[in-house]
Amino acid sequence: MATVMKNFDGLYYVVVAKSFYRPEIIENLFSFPLPGIYYTAHFPLYPLFIRFFSHTFGYLWGMLSVTLVSSVLAAAAFYFFLKEFKYSKQAFWLTLVFLFLPARWLVVRSVGSPEPLFILFILTSFYFFKKKNYWLAGIFGALTQLTKPPGILLFAGYSAFLLFENWAELRKNLGVSLINLFKKTYPLLLIPLSLLGLFVFYHFVYGDFWAYFHSGENIHPIFWPPFQVFNLSTRWVGTFWLEDIIYTFLLGVLGVVLLFKQKRFDLAFFSAVFLVATFFVAHRDLSRYILPIVPFLLIAFEPFLIKKEFKIAFWIIIIPIFLYTINFIAGNTSPLADWKPFL
């Protein structure tokens, strides 16, 4: 379990949970060779849950407990999402597939990671968005934003879909139609407002409203032009063994195209916005960046995923999925000499 607990980036979130970004605590208590401002790249909601669970389990077990609970809730949310909107007649099977594919998802829900919480809030926000309950969609969207930086893409996806859905009215009378649309959907502004509030908090702690952009690490994988992930010299790539990235992009693009073809435009627009954003990510671990749209890609591929042929393949491939996960967790550890600050 020490190996599991040391997996990136779990301990960094524990640092935030114990210090809540205060530089004097970070620099005096923890031995990581990182400045205090670095931790602004790790948004606060997951650390807050770790801190809450720490009263019962301690910080390290609390970190894993949050991951476990949010993973279970994310799977349940996906199941009810499928059932409520009739996206699959085999919702339980598709949820089972969601638990293991892609294999990188099994890794992040087995270690200290905010991704399960992030995906849980995306699915919950989307549920209420589809129900046109924009207040709850905005509230859970704000929680999504406070979990990870890409949460702002949820707002971008909602905005793109709403403009598309109301395009006919907007063409007739742009001003009036925009005002009417805003009156209905303005609670969604909670998403960017939560980001603004966090940046204001950073200003009070670090004296820098733009501290997130000055953390030195947070925006490292974003590059222009797109597809710089295939640049060997890029810091966070460092290899030419990248053929799997092609298949990741292929499945992502194909899934988005299918969602548009299936006229699931709300899912399609968000997935498209998120996928296009990953084109500018130059990082070897691209499969982790694309995880938030996996539930919607599974919906796109549902007609194939419920076939007998896929089910046979799935049960065969489950063994290498577990071997991959064990191998990845064993190797993806941060150097740590002193456990005391994390207890």
mmCIF file of C-alpha atoms in Angstrom:
data_model
loop_
_atom_site.group_PDB
_atom_site.id
_atom_site.type_symbol
_atom_site.label_atom_id
_atom_site.label_comp_id
_atom_site.label_asym_id
_atom_site.label_seq_id
_atom_site.Cartn_x
_atom_site.Cartn_y
_atom_site.Cartn_z
ATOM 1 C CA MET A 1 0.000 0.000 0.000
ATOM 2 C CA ALA A 2 2.963 2.319 0.414
ATOM 3 C CA THR A 3 3.534 2.007 -3.338
ATOM 4 C CA VAL A 4 -0.120 2.774 -4.043
ATOM 5 C CA MET A 5 -0.020 5.805 -1.752
ATOM 6 C CA LYS A 6 3.145 7.163 -3.384
ATOM 7 C CA ASN A 7 1.660 7.187 -6.891
ATOM 8 C CA PHE A 8 1.627 10.553 -8.665
ATOM 9 C CA ASP A 9 -0.061 12.962 -7.974
ATOM 10 C CA GLY A 10 -1.799 11.775 -4.839
ATOM 11 C CA LEU A 11 0.710 13.066 -2.293
ATOM 12 C CA TYR A 12 0.633 16.544 -3.833
ATOM 13 C CA TYR A 13 -3.087 16.694 -3.063
ATOM 14 C CA VAL A 14 -2.340 15.624 0.508
ATOM 15 C CA VAL A 15 0.082 18.558 0.727
ATOM 16 C CA VAL A 16 -2.784 20.874 -0.260
ATOM 17 C CA ALA A 17 -5.150 19.119 2.156
ATOM 18 C CA LYS A 18 -2.791 19.708 5.093
ATOM 19 C CA SER A 19 -1.588 23.213 4.176
ATOM 20 C CA PHE A 20 -4.470 24.599 2.094
ATOM 21 C CA TYR A 21 -1.878 26.352 -0.094
ATOM 22 C CA ARG A 22 -0.129 28.287 2.718
ATOM 23 C CA PRO A 23 3.489 28.575 1.517
ATOM 24 C CA GLU A 24 5.020 28.656 5.009
ATOM 25 C CA ILE A 25 3.478 25.281 5.888
ATOM 26 C CA ILE A 26 4.383 23.716 2.546
ATOM 27 C CA GLU A 27 8.013 24.834 2.649
ATOM 28 C CA ASN A 28 8.593 23.990 6.313
ATOM 29 C CA LEU A 29 6.713 20.701 6.549
ATOM 30 C CA PHE A 30 7.233 18.934 3.226
ATOM 31 C CA SER A 31 10.463 17.894 1.520
ATOM 32 C CA PHE A 32 9.334 17.987 -2.110
ATOM 33 C CA PRO A 33 11.629 20.358 -4.051
ATOM 34 C CA LEU A 34 8.704 22.438 -5.274
ATOM 35 C CA PRO A 35 7.713 26.037 -4.513
ATOM 36 C CA GLY A 36 4.429 26.706 -2.755
ATOM 37 C CA ILE A 37 2.919 28.283 -5.847
ATOM 38 C CA TYR A 38 3.289 24.974 -7.692
ATOM 39 C CA TYR A 39 0.327 23.558 -5.778
ATOM 40 C CA THR A 40 -2.082 26.075 -7.303
ATOM 41 C CA ALA A 41 -2.221 23.611 -10.206
ATOM 42 C CA HIS A 42 -3.953 21.168 -7.838
ATOM 43 C CA PHE A 43 -7.461 22.494 -7.366
ATOM 44 C CA PRO A 44 -8.986 22.406 -3.861
ATOM 45 C CA LEU A 45 -12.078 20.205 -3.859
ATOM 46 C CA TYR A 46 -10.334 16.815 -3.818
ATOM 47 C CA PRO A 47 -7.968 17.999 -1.031
ATOM 48 C CA LEU A 48 -10.963 19.290 0.953
ATOM 49 C CA PHE A 49 -12.566 15.845 0.798
ATOM 50 C CA ILE A 50 -9.234 14.290 1.830
ATOM 51 C CA ARG A 51 -9.127 16.629 4.818
ATOM 52 C CA PHE A 52 -12.696 15.665 5.750
ATOM 53 C CA PHE A 53 -11.944 11.930 5.546
ATOM 54 C CA SER A 54 -8.653 12.396 7.421
ATOM 55 C CA HIS A 55 -10.522 12.897 10.698
ATOM 56 C CA THR A 56 -11.536 9.233 10.511
ATOM 57 C CA PHE A 57 -8.883 7.528 8.373
ATOM 58 C CA GLY A 58 -5.855 9.829 8.426
ATOM 59 C CA TYR A 59 -4.621 11.721 5.382
ATOM 60 C CA LEU A 60 -3.170 8.842 3.346
ATOM 61 C CA TRP A 61 -6.039 6.415 3.843
ATOM 62 C CA GLY A 62 -8.395 9.363 3.543
ATOM 63 C CA MET A 63 -6.907 10.116 0.121
ATOM 64 C CA LEU A 64 -7.605 6.570 -1.059
ATOM 65 C CA SER A 65 -11.045 6.565 0.575
ATOM 66 C CA VAL A 66 -12.108 9.628 -1.401
ATOM 67 C CA THR A 67 -10.942 7.954 -4.614
ATOM 68 C CA LEU A 68 -12.802 4.748 -3.752
ATOM 69 C CA VAL A 69 -16.072 6.437 -2.763
ATOM 70 C CA SER A 70 -16.058 8.788 -5.750
ATOM 71 C CA SER A 71 -15.288 5.867 -8.089
ATOM 72 C CA VAL A 72 -18.292 3.924 -6.805
ATOM 73 C CA LEU A 73 -20.501 7.005 -7.099
ATOM 74 C CA ALA A 74 -19.194 7.751 -10.608
ATOM 75 C CA ALA A 75 -20.085 4.222 -11.722
ATOM 76 C CA ALA A 76 -23.539 4.557 -10.147
ATOM 77 C CA ALA A 77 -24.037 7.954 -11.789
ATOM 78 C CA PHE A 78 -23.080 6.514 -15.171
ATOM 79 C CA TYR A 79 -25.512 3.619 -14.717
ATOM 80 C CA PHE A 80 -28.438 5.887 -13.826
ATOM 81 C CA PHE A 81 -27.451 8.293 -16.611
ATOM 82 C CA LEU A 82 -27.759 5.433 -19.093
ATOM 83 C CA LYS A 83 -31.070 4.272 -17.641
ATOM 84 C CA GLU A 84 -32.667 7.701 -17.301
ATOM 85 C CA PHE A 85 -31.963 8.788 -20.861
ATOM 86 C CA LYS A 86 -32.312 5.298 -22.377
ATOM 87 C CA TYR A 87 -28.816 5.269 -23.838
ATOM 88 C CA SER A 88 -28.505 1.495 -23.498
ATOM 89 C CA LYS A 89 -30.707 -1.535 -22.944
ATOM 90 C CA GLN A 90 -27.724 -3.143 -21.213
ATOM 91 C CA ALA A 91 -26.836 -0.348 -18.781
ATOM 92 C CA PHE A 92 -25.280 -2.697 -16.233
ATOM 93 C CA TRP A 93 -22.990 -4.254 -18.832
ATOM 94 C CA LEU A 94 -21.907 -0.865 -20.184
ATOM 95 C CA THR A 95 -21.197 0.281 -16.616
ATOM 96 C CA LEU A 96 -19.055 -2.817 -16.093
ATOM 97 C CA VAL A 97 -17.102 -1.932 -19.243
ATOM 98 C CA PHE A 98 -16.741 1.623 -17.902
ATOM 99 C CA LEU A 99 -15.056 0.266 -14.764
ATOM 100 C CA PHE A 100 -12.198 -1.277 -16.751
ATOM 101 C CA LEU A 101 -11.846 0.598 -20.023
ATOM 102 C CA PRO A 102 -9.704 2.390 -20.760
ATOM 103 C CA ALA A 103 -7.109 0.650 -18.615
ATOM 104 C CA ARG A 104 -5.716 4.022 -17.520
ATOM 105 C CA TRP A 105 -9.057 4.654 -15.786
ATOM 106 C CA LEU A 106 -8.576 1.538 -13.657
ATOM 107 C CA VAL A 107 -5.197 2.947 -12.589
ATOM 108 C CA VAL A 108 -6.435 6.393 -11.551
ATOM 109 C CA ARG A 109 -9.362 5.007 -9.591
ATOM 110 C CA SER A 110 -6.957 2.734 -7.690
ATOM 111 C CA VAL A 111 -4.616 5.461 -6.385
ATOM 112 C CA GLY A 112 -4.859 8.986 -5.018
ATOM 113 C CA SER A 113 -6.452 10.855 -7.919
ATOM 114 C CA PRO A 114 -9.129 13.539 -8.480
ATOM 115 C CA GLU A 115 -10.351 12.027 -11.768
ATOM 116 C CA PRO A 116 -13.141 9.864 -10.271
ATOM 117 C CA LEU A 117 -14.525 12.893 -8.423
ATOM 118 C CA PHE A 118 -14.153 14.994 -11.579
ATOM 119 C CA ILE A 119 -16.050 12.496 -13.728
ATOM 120 C CA LEU A 120 -18.729 12.062 -11.035
ATOM 121 C CA PHE A 121 -19.457 15.801 -11.064
ATOM 122 C CA ILE A 122 -19.416 15.965 -14.881
ATOM 123 C CA LEU A 123 -22.025 13.211 -15.109
ATOM 124 C CA THR A 124 -24.157 14.759 -12.355
ATOM 125 C CA SER A 125 -24.000 18.219 -13.913
ATOM 126 C CA PHE A 126 -24.864 16.776 -17.311
ATOM 127 C CA TYR A 127 -27.826 14.910 -15.839
ATOM 128 C CA PHE A 128 -29.371 18.141 -14.575
ATOM 129 C CA PHE A 129 -28.376 20.016 -17.731
ATOM 130 C CA LYS A 130 -30.348 17.526 -19.812
ATOM 131 C CA LYS A 131 -33.264 17.933 -17.390
ATOM 132 C CA LYS A 132 -32.980 21.705 -17.959
ATOM 133 C CA ASN A 133 -32.414 22.232 -14.251
ATOM 134 C CA TYR A 134 -29.731 24.832 -14.861
ATOM 135 C CA TRP A 135 -29.247 25.717 -11.204
ATOM 136 C CA LEU A 136 -28.193 22.204 -10.226
ATOM 137 C CA ALA A 137 -26.259 21.836 -13.493
ATOM 138 C CA GLY A 138 -24.400 25.029 -12.619
ATOM 139 C CA ILE A 139 -23.768 24.003 -9.004
ATOM 140 C CA PHE A 140 -22.347 20.611 -9.949
ATOM 141 C CA GLY A 141 -20.512 22.257 -12.832
ATOM 142 C CA ALA A 142 -18.870 24.597 -10.317
ATOM 143 C CA LEU A 143 -17.861 21.582 -8.235
ATOM 144 C CA THR A 144 -16.404 20.083 -11.418
ATOM 145 C CA GLN A 145 -14.406 23.271 -11.968
ATOM 146 C CA LEU A 146 -13.084 23.295 -8.400
ATOM 147 C CA THR A 147 -11.900 19.700 -8.812
ATOM 148 C CA LYS A 148 -9.682 20.089 -11.900
ATOM 149 C CA PRO A 149 -8.706 22.935 -14.259
ATOM 150 C CA PRO A 150 -10.359 21.428 -17.390
ATOM 151 C CA GLY A 151 -13.734 21.906 -15.713
ATOM 152 C CA ILE A 152 -14.073 25.153 -17.663
ATOM 153 C CA LEU A 153 -14.459 23.028 -20.804
ATOM 154 C CA LEU A 154 -17.804 21.850 -19.432
ATOM 155 C CA PHE A 155 -19.026 25.443 -19.605
ATOM 156 C CA ALA A 156 -17.616 25.765 -23.127
ATOM 157 C CA GLY A 157 -19.408 22.575 -24.195
ATOM 158 C CA TYR A 158 -22.706 23.707 -22.691
ATOM 159 C CA SER A 159 -22.375 27.095 -24.381
ATOM 160 C CA ALA A 160 -21.644 25.569 -27.786
ATOM 161 C CA PHE A 161 -24.639 23.250 -27.530
ATOM 162 C CA LEU A 162 -27.021 25.994 -26.376
ATOM 163 C CA LEU A 163 -25.983 28.222 -29.273
ATOM 164 C CA PHE A 164 -26.505 25.329 -31.679
ATOM 165 C CA GLU A 165 -29.871 24.379 -30.163
ATOM 166 C CA ASN A 166 -31.155 27.951 -30.345
ATOM 167 C CA TRP A 167 -29.499 28.897 -33.636
ATOM 168 C CA ALA A 168 -32.765 29.328 -35.539
ATOM 169 C CA GLU A 169 -34.094 31.819 -32.977
ATOM 170 C CA LEU A 170 -30.762 33.609 -32.754
ATOM 171 C CA ARG A 171 -30.725 34.163 -36.515
ATOM 172 C CA LYS A 172 -34.170 35.774 -36.409
ATOM 173 C CA ASN A 173 -33.493 38.215 -33.587
ATOM 174 C CA LEU A 174 -30.021 37.979 -32.098
ATOM 175 C CA GLY A 175 -30.391 40.493 -29.270
ATOM 176 C CA VAL A 176 -33.761 39.359 -27.910
ATOM 177 C CA SER A 177 -32.952 35.671 -28.328
ATOM 178 C CA LEU A 178 -29.634 36.020 -26.483
ATOM 179 C CA ILE A 179 -31.361 37.798 -23.610
ATOM 180 C CA ASN A 180 -34.044 35.105 -23.382
ATOM 181 C CA LEU A 181 -31.431 32.358 -23.533
ATOM 182 C CA PHE A 182 -29.402 34.060 -20.815
ATOM 183 C CA LYS A 183 -32.460 34.383 -18.557
ATOM 184 C CA LYS A 184 -32.994 30.621 -18.761
ATOM 185 C CA THR A 185 -29.410 29.439 -18.449
ATOM 186 C CA TYR A 186 -27.538 32.076 -16.423
ATOM 187 C CA PRO A 187 -26.988 29.677 -13.451
ATOM 188 C CA LEU A 188 -24.403 27.947 -15.654
ATOM 189 C CA LEU A 189 -22.231 31.014 -15.056
ATOM 190 C CA LEU A 190 -21.492 29.468 -11.661
ATOM 191 C CA ILE A 191 -18.857 27.412 -13.475
ATOM 192 C CA PRO A 192 -16.608 30.294 -14.626
ATOM 193 C CA LEU A 193 -17.478 32.271 -11.478
ATOM 194 C CA SER A 194 -16.130 29.435 -9.322
ATOM 195 C CA LEU A 195 -12.867 29.614 -11.266
ATOM 196 C CA LEU A 196 -12.788 33.370 -10.783
ATOM 197 C CA GLY A 197 -13.373 32.912 -7.050
ATOM 198 C CA LEU A 198 -10.505 30.437 -6.820
ATOM 199 C CA PHE A 199 -8.158 32.862 -8.585
ATOM 200 C CA VAL A 200 -9.197 35.591 -6.137
ATOM 201 C CA PHE A 201 -8.346 33.209 -3.298
ATOM 202 C CA TYR A 202 -4.931 32.591 -4.887
ATOM 203 C CA HIS A 203 -4.445 36.359 -5.015
ATOM 204 C CA PHE A 204 -4.945 36.634 -1.255
ATOM 205 C CA VAL A 205 -2.644 33.689 -0.512
ATOM 206 C CA TYR A 206 0.168 34.375 -3.008
ATOM 207 C CA GLY A 207 -0.421 38.001 -3.987
ATOM 208 C CA ASP A 208 -0.871 36.808 -7.548
ATOM 209 C CA PHE A 209 -4.276 36.517 -9.204
ATOM 210 C CA TRP A 210 -2.646 34.528 -12.020
ATOM 211 C CA ALA A 211 -0.768 32.190 -9.683
ATOM 212 C CA TYR A 212 -2.189 29.146 -11.460
ATOM 213 C CA PHE A 213 -0.482 30.189 -14.681
ATOM 214 C CA HIS A 214 2.770 30.849 -12.840
ATOM 215 C CA SER A 215 2.957 27.495 -11.087
ATOM 216 C CA GLY A 216 5.552 26.337 -13.600
ATOM 217 C CA GLU A 217 3.997 22.915 -14.140
ATOM 218 C CA ASN A 218 0.252 23.289 -14.552
ATOM 219 C CA ILE A 219 0.113 24.328 -18.211
ATOM 220 C CA HIS A 220 3.263 22.487 -19.251
ATOM 221 C CA PRO A 221 1.503 20.139 -21.683
ATOM 222 C CA ILE A 222 -0.330 22.839 -23.674
ATOM 223 C CA PHE A 223 1.439 23.753 -26.911
ATOM 224 C CA TRP A 224 0.822 25.394 -30.257
ATOM 225 C CA PRO A 225 0.508 24.125 -32.940
ATOM 226 C CA PRO A 226 -1.581 21.049 -32.098
ATOM 227 C CA PHE A 227 -0.284 17.478 -32.004
ATOM 228 C CA GLN A 228 3.017 18.440 -30.373
ATOM 229 C CA VAL A 229 2.681 15.176 -28.467
ATOM 230 C CA PHE A 230 4.542 13.712 -31.452
ATOM 231 C CA ASN A 231 7.524 16.001 -30.831
ATOM 232 C CA LEU A 232 10.210 13.855 -29.238
ATOM 233 C CA SER A 233 12.002 16.862 -27.743
ATOM 234 C CA THR A 234 8.960 18.049 -25.802
ATOM 235 C CA ARG A 235 9.667 17.805 -22.079
ATOM 236 C CA TRP A 236 6.654 15.698 -21.134
ATOM 237 C CA VAL A 237 6.890 13.330 -24.100
ATOM 238 C CA GLY A 238 10.516 12.221 -24.306
ATOM 239 C CA THR A 239 9.936 9.146 -26.482
ATOM 240 C CA PHE A 240 9.125 8.174 -30.030
ATOM 241 C CA TRP A 241 7.089 5.117 -28.941
ATOM 242 C CA LEU A 242 3.768 6.881 -29.500
ATOM 243 C CA GLU A 243 1.644 4.762 -31.813
ATOM 244 C CA ASP A 244 -0.954 4.239 -29.061
ATOM 245 C CA ILE A 245 -1.623 8.006 -29.127
ATOM 246 C CA ILE A 246 -2.838 7.608 -32.725
ATOM 247 C CA TYR A 247 -5.407 5.039 -31.608
ATOM 248 C CA THR A 248 -6.489 7.275 -28.713
ATOM 249 C CA PHE A 249 -7.134 10.147 -31.112
ATOM 250 C CA LEU A 250 -8.801 7.829 -33.625
ATOM 251 C CA LEU A 251 -11.252 6.416 -31.087
ATOM 252 C CA GLY A 252 -11.918 9.889 -29.727
ATOM 253 C CA VAL A 253 -12.667 11.419 -33.124
ATOM 254 C CA LEU A 254 -14.737 8.412 -34.190
ATOM 255 C CA GLY A 255 -16.749 8.571 -30.967
ATOM 256 C CA VAL A 256 -17.489 12.280 -31.417
ATOM 257 C CA VAL A 257 -18.530 11.716 -35.045
ATOM 258 C CA LEU A 258 -20.871 8.926 -33.930
ATOM 259 C CA LEU A 259 -22.433 11.132 -31.249
ATOM 260 C CA PHE A 260 -23.215 13.764 -33.882
ATOM 261 C CA LYS A 261 -24.563 11.090 -36.213
ATOM 262 C CA GLN A 262 -26.755 9.743 -33.402
ATOM 263 C CA LYS A 263 -28.040 13.315 -32.855
ATOM 264 C CA ARG A 264 -26.882 13.337 -29.256
ATOM 265 C CA PHE A 265 -25.740 16.883 -29.742
ATOM 266 C CA ASP A 266 -25.306 17.858 -26.090
ATOM 267 C CA LEU A 267 -22.900 14.978 -25.472
ATOM 268 C CA ALA A 268 -21.281 15.544 -28.852
ATOM 269 C CA PHE A 269 -20.483 19.229 -28.363
ATOM 270 C CA PHE A 270 -18.905 18.745 -24.946
ATOM 271 C CA SER A 271 -16.917 15.729 -26.151
ATOM 272 C CA ALA A 272 -15.782 17.641 -29.245
ATOM 273 C CA VAL A 273 -14.633 20.648 -27.204
ATOM 274 C CA PHE A 274 -12.738 18.424 -24.786
ATOM 275 C CA LEU A 275 -11.208 16.315 -27.537
ATOM 276 C CA VAL A 276 -10.017 19.349 -29.512
ATOM 277 C CA ALA A 277 -8.395 20.648 -26.317
ATOM 278 C CA THR A 278 -6.408 17.395 -26.023
ATOM 279 C CA PHE A 279 -4.984 17.986 -29.494
ATOM 280 C CA PHE A 280 -2.908 20.752 -27.871
ATOM 281 C CA VAL A 281 -1.689 18.546 -25.018
ATOM 282 C CA ALA A 282 1.925 17.483 -25.427
ATOM 283 C CA HIS A 283 2.155 14.810 -22.761
ATOM 284 C CA ARG A 284 2.912 11.108 -22.966
ATOM 285 C CA ASP A 285 0.070 10.346 -20.568
ATOM 286 C CA LEU A 286 -2.584 11.570 -22.995
ATOM 287 C CA SER A 287 -4.974 8.760 -22.097
ATOM 288 C CA ARG A 288 -5.400 10.326 -18.654
ATOM 289 C CA TYR A 289 -6.259 13.726 -20.123
ATOM 290 C CA ILE A 290 -9.036 12.267 -22.250
ATOM 291 C CA LEU A 291 -10.727 10.286 -19.447
ATOM 292 C CA PRO A 292 -13.518 12.832 -18.746
ATOM 293 C CA ILE A 293 -15.204 12.142 -22.092
ATOM 294 C CA VAL A 294 -14.897 8.354 -21.872
ATOM 295 C CA PRO A 295 -18.455 7.867 -20.525
ATOM 296 C CA PHE A 296 -19.845 9.681 -23.554
ATOM 297 C CA LEU A 297 -17.598 7.804 -25.973
ATOM 298 C CA LEU A 298 -18.872 4.536 -24.496
ATOM 299 C CA ILE A 299 -22.407 5.720 -25.231
ATOM 300 C CA ALA A 300 -21.364 6.452 -28.814
ATOM 301 C CA PHE A 301 -19.921 2.944 -29.233
ATOM 302 C CA GLU A 302 -22.733 1.238 -27.290
ATOM 303 C CA PRO A 303 -24.211 -0.650 -30.296
ATOM 304 C CA PHE A 304 -20.867 -2.417 -30.746
ATOM 305 C CA LEU A 305 -19.974 -2.786 -27.060
ATOM 306 C CA ILE A 306 -23.080 -4.863 -26.272
ATOM 307 C CA LYS A 307 -22.388 -7.421 -29.012
ATOM 308 C CA LYS A 308 -21.393 -10.958 -28.096
ATOM 309 C CA GLU A 309 -18.090 -10.652 -29.972
ATOM 310 C CA PHE A 310 -17.005 -7.687 -27.864
ATOM 311 C CA LYS A 311 -18.036 -9.412 -24.632
ATOM 312 C CA ILE A 312 -15.792 -12.370 -25.478
ATOM 313 C CA ALA A 313 -12.900 -10.035 -26.270
ATOM 314 C CA PHE A 314 -13.502 -8.048 -23.073
ATOM 315 C CA TRP A 315 -13.188 -11.059 -20.785
ATOM 316 C CA ILE A 316 -9.982 -12.087 -22.548
ATOM 317 C CA ILE A 317 -8.444 -8.623 -22.368
ATOM 318 C CA ILE A 318 -9.330 -8.184 -18.677
ATOM 319 C CA ILE A 319 -6.174 -10.096 -17.692
ATOM 320 C CA PRO A 320 -3.739 -7.767 -19.507
ATOM 321 C CA ILE A 321 -5.716 -4.788 -18.156
ATOM 322 C CA PHE A 322 -4.954 -5.899 -14.594
ATOM 323 C CA LEU A 323 -1.314 -6.659 -15.449
ATOM 324 C CA TYR A 324 -0.957 -3.208 -17.036
ATOM 325 C CA THR A 325 -2.483 -1.608 -13.943
ATOM 326 C CA ILE A 326 -0.199 -3.412 -11.514
ATOM 327 C CA ASN A 327 2.848 -2.592 -13.634
ATOM 328 C CA PHE A 328 1.879 1.081 -13.943
ATOM 329 C CA ILE A 329 1.161 1.550 -10.235
ATOM 330 C CA ALA A 330 4.430 -0.144 -9.312
ATOM 331 C CA GLY A 331 6.428 2.260 -11.480
ATOM 332 C CA ASN A 332 4.565 5.577 -11.220
ATOM 333 C CA THR A 333 5.742 6.533 -7.729
ATOM 334 C CA SER A 334 7.116 9.773 -6.333
ATOM 335 C CA PRO A 335 10.380 9.705 -4.345
ATOM 336 C CA LEU A 336 9.573 9.957 -0.647
ATOM 337 C CA ALA A 337 12.008 9.502 2.233
ATOM 338 C CA ASP A 338 9.915 10.770 5.158
ATOM 339 C CA TRP A 339 6.310 9.732 5.700
ATOM 340 C CA LYS A 340 5.791 11.725 8.913
ATOM 341 C CA PRO A 341 4.448 14.959 7.320
ATOM 342 C CA PHE A 342 1.727 12.933 5.570
ATOM 343 C CA LEU A 343 0.433 11.111 8.639
#
